[in-house]
Amino acid sequence: MSTPDFQAYRLHAGPDGAPPQGRFETLSVDQLSPGDTLIKVAYAGLNYKDALAQAGRGGIVRAYPRIGGIDLSGTVVHSADPALRPGQEVVVHGFGIGVDCDGGYAEYARVPRDWVLPLPAGIGLQDAAALGAAGYTAALSLHWMEHCGLAPDQGDVLVTGATGGVAGIAIDILSQRGYSVCAMSGKAQAQDYLRSLGASDVIAPPDLSVPIKPLMSARWAGVVDSVGGKLLAHALASLRPDGVAAAFGNAGGAELPSSVIPFILRGVKLLGINANSPMPLRRALWQRLATDYRPSRLALASRVIEPQDLPQALAAMLERGSIGRSVVRFS
């Protein structure tokens, strides 16, 4: 069965080292990156990594042209894997899509069969995209934190960069599981939004121009950190004995000006979260996202935009002008 030409938002190398240029184009399936599974894209998420790629920052994309979008949800058109049936609802995230190969910002995507995860019962295509790489990262963070002993009766959990997509979903999941969540955000206007997601308290970031002591007042049983840099160092110094932090972001910088003191005197744990997990772990955590990790306020933490709004929405993410999770609707 032939597939009609379709629309895609594709990045092209800028002239003389200038930022890449993004534009909508009409493509055929043969112009997509190789793969044995064709998916009709329903929704694709907007992620900070996508925004960096559009702006040409961080060396995210190394070969052009490239269709962006590091996660997507949709239905199988055809696949070399007989277990992936035509019409089956699936999600794809990571594995280099939108970076090393074409991603979700198109009406069709073509990927290897091993990257495709059938949606568990109870999660539809829109919710799957609203979760996407962000929801999976939040679930993965909590999975490993609880594996290291975090439990609701141990004290408050801090979530930094709280208006971001991963952080908002993390607040929702944590509160559903009985944790007392403190959201940290520099956006004063977001207090009501963060409380609506389940945060019991909302605080502003500390003054990071003040030197960070090796140990500070022990306040947090856990930290979900999407910022990195000095803010993560401050949070580590504020963890309670045997506290645990999960780190997955570097919007506040890639350096970590900390010391070993919180680790050897309080026994704190710092977990690095890489969402490019092996497929068995992905399946297990998506099943949990459909059951005991399922966020109940996803509609509050996400919005749907149309393809023509995609470039402006990505640009707004870099200007701290976005709150929550956005998904673009393709079909």
C-alpha positions as a printed Julia matrix, in Angstrom:
331×3 Matrix{Float64}:
  0.0    0.0    0.0
  1.46   3.34  -1.05
  1.64   6.22   1.42
  0.74   9.72   0.23
  3.17  12.6    0.49
  2.97  14.35   3.84
  4.02  17.43   5.81
  7.09  17.52   8.05
  8.9   20.22  10.02
 12.53  19.79   9.0
 15.7   21.53  10.09
 18.33  22.51   7.54
 21.9   23.6    8.21
 22.22  27.38   8.47
 24.58  29.25   6.13
 28.15  29.89   7.32
 27.65  28.44  10.77
 24.36  30.25  11.44
 21.62  28.48  13.45
 19.64  25.86  11.54
 16.62  26.92   9.56
 13.35  25.09  10.16
 10.53  24.9    7.66
  7.54  22.77   6.75
  8.05  20.64   3.67
  6.18  18.06   1.65
  8.04  14.74   1.78
  7.63  11.14   0.72
  8.27   8.14   2.95
 11.44   7.37   0.97
 12.94  10.64   2.28
 12.67   9.5    5.91
 15.49   7.88   7.85
 15.72   4.09   7.33
 13.55   1.79   9.38
 11.34  -1.27   9.01
  8.31   0.16  10.8
  6.17   3.01   9.46
  4.02   4.95  11.93
  1.3    7.48  11.24
  2.07  10.14  13.83
 -0.82  11.38  15.94
  1.03  13.62  18.41
  4.61  14.57  19.21
  5.92  16.23  22.34
  7.89  19.45  22.7
 11.02  18.93  24.77
 13.85  21.18  25.88
 16.2   19.11  23.73
 14.0   19.85  20.7
 14.17  23.56  21.47
 17.96  23.41  21.73
 18.11  21.57  18.4
 15.97  24.17  16.64
 18.23  26.94  17.95
 21.38  25.07  16.99
 22.65  24.95  20.56
 24.63  22.21  22.24
 25.51  20.32  19.07
 22.28  18.32  19.41
 21.87  17.66  15.67
 25.05  16.83  13.76
 23.7   15.99  10.3
 21.08  17.85   8.26
 18.39  17.92   7.07
 16.65  16.49  10.13
 13.03  16.16  11.22
 12.97  17.04  14.92
 10.9   15.62  17.75
 12.42  13.19  20.26
  9.13  11.46  21.06
  5.91  10.6   19.28
  2.72   8.59  19.54
  0.8    7.14  16.63
 -0.51   4.05  14.89
  1.41   1.4   12.99
  0.98   1.5    9.21
  3.16  -1.54   8.57
  6.11  -3.28  10.2
  8.54  -6.11   9.62
  7.61  -7.27  13.12
  4.37  -9.31  12.97
  3.7   -8.39  16.6
  3.26  -4.76  15.52
 -0.12  -4.89  13.81
 -1.48  -2.21  11.45
 -3.53   0.25  13.48
 -1.84  -0.64  16.76
 -1.24   2.39  19.01
  2.4    2.87  19.92
  4.89   5.31  21.43
  8.52   5.95  20.48
 11.01   8.07  22.4
 14.78   8.29  22.61
 17.08   6.04  20.57
 18.28   9.17  18.78
 15.02  10.05  17.03
 14.82  13.74  16.21
 18.61  13.97  16.68
 20.51  11.24  14.8
 17.54  10.18  12.7
 14.2   11.7   11.77
 11.74  12.21  14.61
  8.13  12.98  15.39
  7.5   16.4   13.82
  5.87  14.92  10.73
  2.73  13.13   9.7
  4.71   9.89   9.33
  7.8    8.45  11.02
  9.93   5.45  10.07
 11.98   3.67  12.73
 13.42   0.23  13.51
 10.95  -2.22  15.03
 13.0   -2.56  18.23
 12.32   1.1   19.11
  8.53   0.78  19.05
  6.6    0.26  22.27
  2.92  -0.74  22.11
  0.85   1.38  24.45
 -0.41  -0.36  27.57
 -4.16  -0.52  28.11
 -5.56   2.68  29.52
 -3.22   5.17  27.82
 -4.48   6.86  24.65
 -2.43   8.57  21.97
 -2.79  12.11  23.31
 -1.88  11.12  26.86
  1.0    9.01  25.55
  2.47  12.07  23.85
  1.79  14.3   26.85
  3.81  11.79  28.87
  6.39  11.0   26.21
 10.07  11.31  27.09
  9.15  13.7   29.93
  6.73  11.34  31.65
  9.09   8.44  31.21
 11.95  10.44  32.74
  9.77  11.34  35.72
  8.76   7.71  36.19
 12.34   6.5   35.81
 13.51   9.01  38.43
 10.95   7.87  40.97
 11.57   4.21  40.14
 15.25   4.45  41.05
 14.65   6.77  44.02
 12.22   4.29  45.54
 14.64   1.5   44.71
 17.14   3.39  46.91
 14.69   3.54  49.8
 12.66   6.72  49.28
  9.19   6.44  50.84
  6.43   8.97  51.64
  6.98   8.79  55.41
 10.6    9.96  55.17
  9.9   13.64  54.53
  9.41  16.24  51.84
 10.54  15.79  48.25
 11.85  18.84  46.39
 11.19  19.22  42.64
 13.32  21.89  40.96
 12.51  23.69  37.71
  8.96  22.85  38.67
  7.14  24.41  35.71
  9.0   22.2   33.21
  7.41  19.2   31.56
  9.27  16.46  33.46
  8.95  18.29  36.78
  5.21  18.86  36.46
  4.55  15.18  35.78
  6.88  14.24  38.65
  4.9   16.46  41.05
  1.68  14.79  39.94
  3.02  11.23  40.31
  4.7   11.92  43.66
  1.59  13.49  45.15
 -0.56  10.6   43.92
  1.74   8.22  45.77
  1.4   10.09  49.05
  4.57  12.2   49.02
  4.64  15.74  50.35
  6.04  17.72  47.43
  7.72  21.11  47.5
  7.93  22.74  44.07
 10.78  25.17  43.4
 10.24  27.76  40.68
 11.35  31.27  39.87
  8.0   31.98  38.22
  5.89  33.62  40.91
  2.8   33.5   38.69
  2.93  29.69  38.59
  2.1   29.05  42.26
 -1.55  28.17  41.68
 -0.63  25.94  38.75
  1.96  24.01  40.77
 -0.41  23.54  43.69
 -3.06  22.27  41.28
 -0.61  19.54  40.24
 -0.29  18.4   43.85
  2.53  20.49  45.35
  1.9   21.17  49.04
  4.38  24.06  49.05
  5.98  26.33  46.44
  9.27  28.13  47.05
 11.6   30.36  45.05
 15.14  29.22  44.18
 17.85  30.18  46.68
 20.31  32.99  46.08
 23.04  31.1   44.25
 25.46  34.03  44.4
 26.02  33.11  48.05
 28.71  30.41  48.51
 27.21  26.96  49.03
 28.25  25.31  52.28
 29.23  21.62  52.12
 26.34  20.87  54.48
 23.22  22.95  54.97
 20.09  22.45  57.03
 18.86  18.92  56.32
 15.45  19.45  54.74
 14.69  17.06  51.87
 14.2   13.31  51.85
 14.44  13.38  48.07
 15.15  15.75  45.2
 13.96  15.52  41.6
 16.3   17.91  39.8
 15.79  19.21  36.27
 18.2   22.16  36.56
 21.68  20.97  37.5
 24.58  23.3   38.23
 24.69  25.27  41.46
 21.05  24.53  42.24
 21.71  20.79  42.31
 24.75  21.37  44.53
 22.58  23.4   46.93
 19.96  20.63  46.98
 22.55  17.94  47.68
 23.84  19.93  50.65
 20.24  20.15  51.94
 19.36  16.45  51.75
 18.53  14.57  54.93
 20.67  11.61  55.98
 20.22   8.77  53.47
 18.34  11.15  51.17
 18.36  10.59  47.41
 18.46  12.96  44.44
 17.68  12.16  40.8
 19.3   14.46  38.24
 18.45  14.67  34.53
 18.81  18.33  33.47
 21.49  20.94  32.89
 19.56  24.12  32.17
 21.42  25.65  35.15
 24.81  24.52  33.89
 26.78  21.33  33.39
 29.24  21.95  36.22
 28.49  20.6   39.71
 30.26  22.74  42.33
 29.7   20.32  45.19
 31.87  18.27  47.55
 31.98  14.74  48.87
 30.82  15.86  52.33
 27.05  15.21  51.86
 27.88  11.74  50.56
 30.26  10.64  53.3
 28.65  12.38  56.31
 24.96  12.0   55.44
 25.09   9.03  53.1
 23.11  10.81  50.42
 22.76   9.31  46.95
 22.89  11.06  43.57
 21.25   9.17  40.71
 21.94  10.07  37.11
 18.82   9.58  35.0
 19.3    8.6   31.35
 15.95   7.9   29.7
 17.48   5.78  26.93
 16.69   2.66  28.9
 16.67  -0.91  27.6
 13.3   -1.9   26.21
 12.36  -4.29  29.07
 12.63  -1.44  31.58
 10.69   0.87  29.27
  7.86  -1.64  29.02
  7.75  -2.07  32.78
  7.67   1.67  33.48
  5.07   2.44  30.8
  2.93  -0.22  32.44
  3.4    1.62  35.74
  2.51   4.91  34.02
 -0.77   3.24  33.14
 -1.32   1.97  36.7
  0.32   2.94  40.0
  2.48   5.73  38.51
 -0.37   7.15  36.47
 -0.62  10.96  36.84
 -4.18  12.11  37.46
 -3.7   15.75  36.45
 -2.07  15.32  33.06
 -4.68  17.54  31.4
 -3.63  20.41  33.69
  0.06  19.91  32.89
 -0.25  19.68  29.1
 -1.73  21.47  26.11
 -2.23  20.6   22.45
 -0.97  22.89  19.7
 -1.24  22.79  15.92
  1.76  22.25  13.62
  1.94  25.89  12.54
  2.52  26.89  16.19
  5.47  24.51  16.64
  8.41  26.85  15.81
  7.18  29.61  18.12
  6.41  27.19  20.94
  9.91  25.7   20.76
 11.48  29.16  20.82
  9.41  30.1   23.89
 10.85  27.14  25.79
 14.34  28.66  25.61
 13.02  32.02  26.81
 11.42  30.44  29.9
  8.07  31.36  28.39
  6.42  27.97  28.63
  4.78  26.1   31.47
  4.06  22.4   31.53
  4.06  20.04  28.6
  3.04  20.84  25.01
  2.22  18.33  22.27
  1.69  19.05  18.59
 -1.22  17.33  16.85
 -0.54  15.84  13.42
 -3.6   13.64  12.92
